[in-house]
């Protein structure tokens, strides 16, 4: 499942706009950040991944329960067919069982439709939830980067993860580690451990 289709290099885009508004005679102080590293290393990203994994596990359980119920209904349907063909039963009883077979067949068809609809809707909701979380995380990181840039009097911050945009970046002007340190200050989880959840994807390239 692919997430974050519409997330682009926000820091680079806004920074370029800010750069264009700076008078030509003003001195440009440039820095860079690795947005992918910030995104993946942020403790809130790891927490969000854990929450998404729980939602995914709950969905798998619900789908399994529905599939088990459908399988049971199909087994009951097969048993009814066998009983209806039993020559030992009366014609009246055979007719009753044929009606039960028709009802069971309708129930199975409805269950199949409900299963498919639930699966599609649940997966769509999960994808939307992931996209919404990712957008909030990017906006959160962007604010930290902007605050860091203002504090250091930087007029332009480039995303070093967008390799085709950044040809050269002075390692001394890279704010990634210092921003990541601020992002994870007071984190309630151990950020050195992998989240083990559903991964996010963040685009680092401009169209």
PDB file of C-alpha atoms in Angstrom:
ATOM      1  CA  UNK A   1       0.000   0.000   0.000  1.00  0.00           C
ATOM      2  CA  UNK A   2       1.424   3.254  -1.011  1.00  0.00           C
ATOM      3  CA  UNK A   3       0.907   6.264   1.256  1.00  0.00           C
ATOM      4  CA  UNK A   4       1.603   9.971   0.993  1.00  0.00           C
ATOM      5  CA  UNK A   5       1.139  10.282  -2.781  1.00  0.00           C
ATOM      6  CA  UNK A   6       0.535  14.022  -2.558  1.00  0.00           C
ATOM      7  CA  UNK A   7       3.239  14.964  -0.028  1.00  0.00           C
ATOM      8  CA  UNK A   8       6.074  16.807  -1.743  1.00  0.00           C
ATOM      9  CA  UNK A   9       9.170  18.672  -0.700  1.00  0.00           C
ATOM     10  CA  UNK A  10       7.398  21.278   1.440  1.00  0.00           C
ATOM     11  CA  UNK A  11      10.469  22.750   3.084  1.00  0.00           C
ATOM     12  CA  UNK A  12      12.252  23.239  -0.240  1.00  0.00           C
ATOM     13  CA  UNK A  13       9.239  24.779  -1.952  1.00  0.00           C
ATOM     14  CA  UNK A  14       8.478  27.287   0.801  1.00  0.00           C
ATOM     15  CA  UNK A  15      12.143  28.098   1.248  1.00  0.00           C
ATOM     16  CA  UNK A  16      12.532  28.812  -2.452  1.00  0.00           C
ATOM     17  CA  UNK A  17       9.554  31.161  -2.331  1.00  0.00           C
ATOM     18  CA  UNK A  18      11.105  32.924   0.645  1.00  0.00           C
ATOM     19  CA  UNK A  19      14.394  33.141  -1.215  1.00  0.00           C
ATOM     20  CA  UNK A  20      12.749  34.787  -4.218  1.00  0.00           C
ATOM     21  CA  UNK A  21      11.343  37.482  -1.944  1.00  0.00           C
ATOM     22  CA  UNK A  22      14.787  38.399  -0.559  1.00  0.00           C
ATOM     23  CA  UNK A  23      16.304  41.513  -2.191  1.00  0.00           C
ATOM     24  CA  UNK A  24      19.136  40.789  -4.614  1.00  0.00           C
ATOM     25  CA  UNK A  25      21.630  42.674  -2.457  1.00  0.00           C
ATOM     26  CA  UNK A  26      20.813  40.683   0.669  1.00  0.00           C
ATOM     27  CA  UNK A  27      23.266  37.989   1.691  1.00  0.00           C
ATOM     28  CA  UNK A  28      21.855  34.485   1.387  1.00  0.00           C
ATOM     29  CA  UNK A  29      22.672  32.049   4.177  1.00  0.00           C
ATOM     30  CA  UNK A  30      21.851  28.508   3.135  1.00  0.00           C
ATOM     31  CA  UNK A  31      21.448  25.305   5.149  1.00  0.00           C
ATOM     32  CA  UNK A  32      20.080  21.859   4.440  1.00  0.00           C
ATOM     33  CA  UNK A  33      18.089  19.139   6.139  1.00  0.00           C
ATOM     34  CA  UNK A  34      17.383  15.533   5.230  1.00  0.00           C
ATOM     35  CA  UNK A  35      13.589  15.451   5.433  1.00  0.00           C
ATOM     36  CA  UNK A  36      13.465  11.671   5.020  1.00  0.00           C
ATOM     37  CA  UNK A  37      15.831  11.166   7.964  1.00  0.00           C
ATOM     38  CA  UNK A  38      13.865  13.636  10.095  1.00  0.00           C
ATOM     39  CA  UNK A  39      10.569  11.982   9.199  1.00  0.00           C
ATOM     40  CA  UNK A  40      11.745   8.429   9.874  1.00  0.00           C
ATOM     41  CA  UNK A  41      13.644   9.359  13.047  1.00  0.00           C
ATOM     42  CA  UNK A  42      10.869  11.435  14.647  1.00  0.00           C
ATOM     43  CA  UNK A  43       9.364   9.712  17.689  1.00  0.00           C
ATOM     44  CA  UNK A  44       5.858  10.714  16.667  1.00  0.00           C
ATOM     45  CA  UNK A  45       6.357   8.918  13.345  1.00  0.00           C
ATOM     46  CA  UNK A  46       7.276   5.737  15.208  1.00  0.00           C
ATOM     47  CA  UNK A  47       4.236   6.082  17.471  1.00  0.00           C
ATOM     48  CA  UNK A  48       1.982   6.646  14.457  1.00  0.00           C
ATOM     49  CA  UNK A  49       3.396   3.526  12.799  1.00  0.00           C
ATOM     50  CA  UNK A  50       2.564   1.505  15.916  1.00  0.00           C
ATOM     51  CA  UNK A  51      -1.018   2.829  15.933  1.00  0.00           C
ATOM     52  CA  UNK A  52      -1.429   2.014  12.251  1.00  0.00           C
ATOM     53  CA  UNK A  53      -0.127  -1.498  12.821  1.00  0.00           C
ATOM     54  CA  UNK A  54      -2.729  -1.999  15.565  1.00  0.00           C
ATOM     55  CA  UNK A  55      -5.469  -0.773  13.221  1.00  0.00           C
ATOM     56  CA  UNK A  56      -4.184  -3.140  10.559  1.00  0.00           C
ATOM     57  CA  UNK A  57      -4.170  -6.060  13.029  1.00  0.00           C
ATOM     58  CA  UNK A  58      -7.749  -5.237  14.096  1.00  0.00           C
ATOM     59  CA  UNK A  59      -8.795  -5.213  10.434  1.00  0.00           C
ATOM     60  CA  UNK A  60      -7.182  -8.595   9.818  1.00  0.00           C
ATOM     61  CA  UNK A  61      -9.045 -10.033  12.823  1.00  0.00           C
ATOM     62  CA  UNK A  62     -12.395  -8.633  11.657  1.00  0.00           C
ATOM     63  CA  UNK A  63     -11.877 -10.008   8.153  1.00  0.00           C
ATOM     64  CA  UNK A  64     -10.908 -13.416   9.533  1.00  0.00           C
ATOM     65  CA  UNK A  65     -14.049 -13.530  11.707  1.00  0.00           C
ATOM     66  CA  UNK A  66     -16.203 -12.633   8.712  1.00  0.00           C
ATOM     67  CA  UNK A  67     -14.438 -15.227   6.536  1.00  0.00           C
ATOM     68  CA  UNK A  68     -14.906 -17.906   9.220  1.00  0.00           C
ATOM     69  CA  UNK A  69     -18.640 -17.130   9.454  1.00  0.00           C
ATOM     70  CA  UNK A  70     -18.922 -17.288   5.668  1.00  0.00           C
ATOM     71  CA  UNK A  71     -17.141 -20.635   5.615  1.00  0.00           C
ATOM     72  CA  UNK A  72     -19.524 -21.986   8.260  1.00  0.00           C
ATOM     73  CA  UNK A  73     -22.540 -20.825   6.246  1.00  0.00           C
ATOM     74  CA  UNK A  74     -21.181 -22.587   3.170  1.00  0.00           C
ATOM     75  CA  UNK A  75     -20.706 -25.780   5.185  1.00  0.00           C
ATOM     76  CA  UNK A  76     -24.323 -25.532   6.455  1.00  0.00           C
ATOM     77  CA  UNK A  77     -25.498 -24.994   2.873  1.00  0.00           C
ATOM     78  CA  UNK A  78     -23.711 -28.152   1.729  1.00  0.00           C
ATOM     79  CA  UNK A  79     -25.270 -30.118   4.584  1.00  0.00           C
ATOM     80  CA  UNK A  80     -28.742 -28.859   3.672  1.00  0.00           C
ATOM     81  CA  UNK A  81     -28.227 -29.989   0.079  1.00  0.00           C
ATOM     82  CA  UNK A  82     -27.300 -33.472   1.254  1.00  0.00           C
ATOM     83  CA  UNK A  83     -30.319 -33.639   3.557  1.00  0.00           C
ATOM     84  CA  UNK A  84     -32.676 -32.450   0.830  1.00  0.00           C
ATOM     85  CA  UNK A  85     -31.579 -35.340  -1.385  1.00  0.00           C
ATOM     86  CA  UNK A  86     -32.160 -37.922   1.321  1.00  0.00           C
ATOM     87  CA  UNK A  87     -34.713 -40.406  -0.109  1.00  0.00           C
ATOM     88  CA  UNK A  88     -35.780 -41.372   3.400  1.00  0.00           C
ATOM     89  CA  UNK A  89     -37.512 -38.036   4.101  1.00  0.00           C
ATOM     90  CA  UNK A  90     -41.059 -37.173   3.062  1.00  0.00           C
ATOM     91  CA  UNK A  91     -41.908 -34.901   0.146  1.00  0.00           C
ATOM     92  CA  UNK A  92     -43.156 -32.229   2.552  1.00  0.00           C
ATOM     93  CA  UNK A  93     -39.927 -32.286   4.534  1.00  0.00           C
ATOM     94  CA  UNK A  94     -37.946 -32.155   1.301  1.00  0.00           C
ATOM     95  CA  UNK A  95     -39.815 -29.002   0.266  1.00  0.00           C
ATOM     96  CA  UNK A  96     -39.071 -27.376   3.638  1.00  0.00           C
ATOM     97  CA  UNK A  97     -35.396 -28.108   3.241  1.00  0.00           C
ATOM     98  CA  UNK A  98     -35.375 -26.682  -0.282  1.00  0.00           C
ATOM     99  CA  UNK A  99     -36.751 -23.437   1.133  1.00  0.00           C
ATOM    100  CA  UNK A 100     -34.044 -23.487   3.804  1.00  0.00           C
ATOM    101  CA  UNK A 101     -31.466 -24.018   1.062  1.00  0.00           C
ATOM    102  CA  UNK A 102     -32.749 -20.974  -0.824  1.00  0.00           C
ATOM    103  CA  UNK A 103     -32.598 -18.847   2.334  1.00  0.00           C
ATOM    104  CA  UNK A 104     -29.087 -20.066   3.123  1.00  0.00           C
ATOM    105  CA  UNK A 105     -27.938 -19.320  -0.433  1.00  0.00           C
ATOM    106  CA  UNK A 106     -29.264 -15.778  -0.148  1.00  0.00           C
ATOM    107  CA  UNK A 107     -27.544 -15.377   3.235  1.00  0.00           C
ATOM    108  CA  UNK A 108     -24.216 -16.518   1.765  1.00  0.00           C
ATOM    109  CA  UNK A 109     -24.461 -14.115  -1.164  1.00  0.00           C
ATOM    110  CA  UNK A 110     -25.262 -11.210   1.180  1.00  0.00           C
ATOM    111  CA  UNK A 111     -22.339 -12.166   3.417  1.00  0.00           C
ATOM    112  CA  UNK A 112     -19.954 -12.204   0.444  1.00  0.00           C
ATOM    113  CA  UNK A 113     -21.086  -8.736  -0.637  1.00  0.00           C
ATOM    114  CA  UNK A 114     -20.798  -7.406   2.927  1.00  0.00           C
ATOM    115  CA  UNK A 115     -17.308  -8.916   3.281  1.00  0.00           C
ATOM    116  CA  UNK A 116     -16.038  -7.297   0.079  1.00  0.00           C
ATOM    117  CA  UNK A 117     -17.599  -3.922   0.897  1.00  0.00           C
ATOM    118  CA  UNK A 118     -16.201  -3.919   4.423  1.00  0.00           C
ATOM    119  CA  UNK A 119     -12.734  -4.871   3.205  1.00  0.00           C
ATOM    120  CA  UNK A 120     -12.656  -2.106   0.570  1.00  0.00           C
ATOM    121  CA  UNK A 121     -13.957   0.554   2.954  1.00  0.00           C
ATOM    122  CA  UNK A 122     -11.679  -0.477   5.819  1.00  0.00           C
ATOM    123  CA  UNK A 123      -8.577  -0.447   3.614  1.00  0.00           C
ATOM    124  CA  UNK A 124      -9.569   2.944   2.194  1.00  0.00           C
ATOM    125  CA  UNK A 125     -10.072   4.342   5.709  1.00  0.00           C
ATOM    126  CA  UNK A 126      -6.698   2.964   6.779  1.00  0.00           C
ATOM    127  CA  UNK A 127      -4.955   4.586   3.805  1.00  0.00           C
ATOM    128  CA  UNK A 128      -6.660   7.923   4.505  1.00  0.00           C
ATOM    129  CA  UNK A 129      -5.670   7.711   8.166  1.00  0.00           C
ATOM    130  CA  UNK A 130      -2.054   7.052   7.210  1.00  0.00           C
ATOM    131  CA  UNK A 131      -2.043   9.952   4.749  1.00  0.00           C
ATOM    132  CA  UNK A 132      -3.562  12.309   7.312  1.00  0.00           C
ATOM    133  CA  UNK A 133      -1.020  11.289   9.963  1.00  0.00           C
ATOM    134  CA  UNK A 134       1.842  11.722   7.519  1.00  0.00           C
ATOM    135  CA  UNK A 135       0.654  15.184   6.536  1.00  0.00           C
ATOM    136  CA  UNK A 136       0.465  16.245  10.180  1.00  0.00           C
ATOM    137  CA  UNK A 137       3.940  14.871  10.863  1.00  0.00           C
ATOM    138  CA  UNK A 138       5.464  16.705   7.892  1.00  0.00           C
ATOM    139  CA  UNK A 139       3.820  19.961   8.998  1.00  0.00           C
ATOM    140  CA  UNK A 140       5.158  19.409  12.533  1.00  0.00           C
ATOM    141  CA  UNK A 141       8.698  18.820  11.268  1.00  0.00           C
ATOM    142  CA  UNK A 142       8.439  21.793   8.923  1.00  0.00           C
ATOM    143  CA  UNK A 143       7.705  24.077  11.868  1.00  0.00           C
ATOM    144  CA  UNK A 144      10.774  22.828  13.748  1.00  0.00           C
ATOM    145  CA  UNK A 145      12.921  23.389  10.656  1.00  0.00           C
ATOM    146  CA  UNK A 146      11.519  26.888  10.176  1.00  0.00           C
ATOM    147  CA  UNK A 147      12.181  27.777  13.824  1.00  0.00           C
ATOM    148  CA  UNK A 148      15.719  26.419  13.568  1.00  0.00           C
ATOM    149  CA  UNK A 149      16.341  28.342  10.352  1.00  0.00           C
ATOM    150  CA  UNK A 150      15.071  31.602  11.847  1.00  0.00           C
ATOM    151  CA  UNK A 151      17.209  31.128  14.947  1.00  0.00           C
ATOM    152  CA  UNK A 152      20.278  30.648  12.758  1.00  0.00           C
ATOM    153  CA  UNK A 153      19.373  33.490  10.394  1.00  0.00           C
ATOM    154  CA  UNK A 154      19.168  31.152   7.405  1.00  0.00           C
ATOM    155  CA  UNK A 155      17.319  32.532   4.374  1.00  0.00           C
ATOM    156  CA  UNK A 156      17.149  29.224   2.492  1.00  0.00           C
ATOM    157  CA  UNK A 157      16.869  25.618   3.668  1.00  0.00           C
ATOM    158  CA  UNK A 158      17.256  22.855   1.094  1.00  0.00           C
ATOM    159  CA  UNK A 159      16.144  19.256   1.414  1.00  0.00           C
ATOM    160  CA  UNK A 160      19.287  17.177   0.979  1.00  0.00           C
ATOM    161  CA  UNK A 161      17.158  14.047   0.458  1.00  0.00           C
ATOM    162  CA  UNK A 162      16.083  15.478  -2.923  1.00  0.00           C
ATOM    163  CA  UNK A 163      19.373  14.484  -4.537  1.00  0.00           C
ATOM    164  CA  UNK A 164      18.571  15.760  -8.005  1.00  0.00           C
ATOM    165  CA  UNK A 165      17.954  19.255  -6.586  1.00  0.00           C
ATOM    166  CA  UNK A 166      20.957  19.529  -4.272  1.00  0.00           C
ATOM    167  CA  UNK A 167      24.225  19.125  -6.170  1.00  0.00           C
ATOM    168  CA  UNK A 168      26.451  20.048  -3.246  1.00  0.00           C
ATOM    169  CA  UNK A 169      25.746  20.583   0.423  1.00  0.00           C
ATOM    170  CA  UNK A 170      28.242  21.724   3.040  1.00  0.00           C
ATOM    171  CA  UNK A 171      28.016  19.180   5.897  1.00  0.00           C
ATOM    172  CA  UNK A 172      28.559  22.022   8.347  1.00  0.00           C
ATOM    173  CA  UNK A 173      25.355  23.675   7.160  1.00  0.00           C
ATOM    174  CA  UNK A 174      23.236  20.534   7.616  1.00  0.00           C
ATOM    175  CA  UNK A 175      20.667  21.071  10.380  1.00  0.00           C
ATOM    176  CA  UNK A 176      19.227  17.533  10.278  1.00  0.00           C
ATOM    177  CA  UNK A 177      20.782  16.133  13.452  1.00  0.00           C
ATOM    178  CA  UNK A 178      20.164  19.253  15.533  1.00  0.00           C
ATOM    179  CA  UNK A 179      16.517  19.442  14.389  1.00  0.00           C
ATOM    180  CA  UNK A 180      16.008  15.716  15.009  1.00  0.00           C
ATOM    181  CA  UNK A 181      17.437  16.118  18.502  1.00  0.00           C
ATOM    182  CA  UNK A 182      14.886  18.850  19.234  1.00  0.00           C
ATOM    183  CA  UNK A 183      12.054  16.822  17.704  1.00  0.00           C
ATOM    184  CA  UNK A 184      12.803  13.909  20.025  1.00  0.00           C
ATOM    185  CA  UNK A 185      13.436  15.853  23.228  1.00  0.00           C
ATOM    186  CA  UNK A 186      11.315  14.309  25.973  1.00  0.00           C
ATOM    187  CA  UNK A 187      10.053  11.536  23.690  1.00  0.00           C
ATOM    188  CA  UNK A 188       7.927   9.025  25.659  1.00  0.00           C
ATOM    189  CA  UNK A 189       9.301   6.109  23.625  1.00  0.00           C
ATOM    190  CA  UNK A 190      12.741   4.730  22.827  1.00  0.00           C
ATOM    191  CA  UNK A 191      13.482   6.225  19.399  1.00  0.00           C
ATOM    192  CA  UNK A 192      16.470   3.931  18.900  1.00  0.00           C
ATOM    193  CA  UNK A 193      14.159   0.942  18.491  1.00  0.00           C
ATOM    194  CA  UNK A 194      12.195   0.317  15.268  1.00  0.00           C
ATOM    195  CA  UNK A 195       8.466   0.904  15.480  1.00  0.00           C
ATOM    196  CA  UNK A 196       7.675  -2.407  13.809  1.00  0.00           C
ATOM    197  CA  UNK A 197       4.523  -0.953  12.308  1.00  0.00           C
ATOM    198  CA  UNK A 198       3.139  -0.015   8.940  1.00  0.00           C
ATOM    199  CA  UNK A 199       5.717   2.142   7.120  1.00  0.00           C
ATOM    200  CA  UNK A 200       5.049   5.639   5.845  1.00  0.00           C
ATOM    201  CA  UNK A 201       6.393   6.888   2.554  1.00  0.00           C
ATOM    202  CA  UNK A 202       7.470  10.487   2.175  1.00  0.00           C
ATOM    203  CA  UNK A 203       8.322  11.870  -1.235  1.00  0.00           C
ATOM    204  CA  UNK A 204      11.567  13.787  -1.357  1.00  0.00           C
ATOM    205  CA  UNK A 205      11.413  14.829  -4.998  1.00  0.00           C
ATOM    206  CA  UNK A 206       9.685  17.617  -6.830  1.00  0.00           C
ATOM    207  CA  UNK A 207       7.465  16.607  -9.802  1.00  0.00           C
TER     208      UNK A 207
END
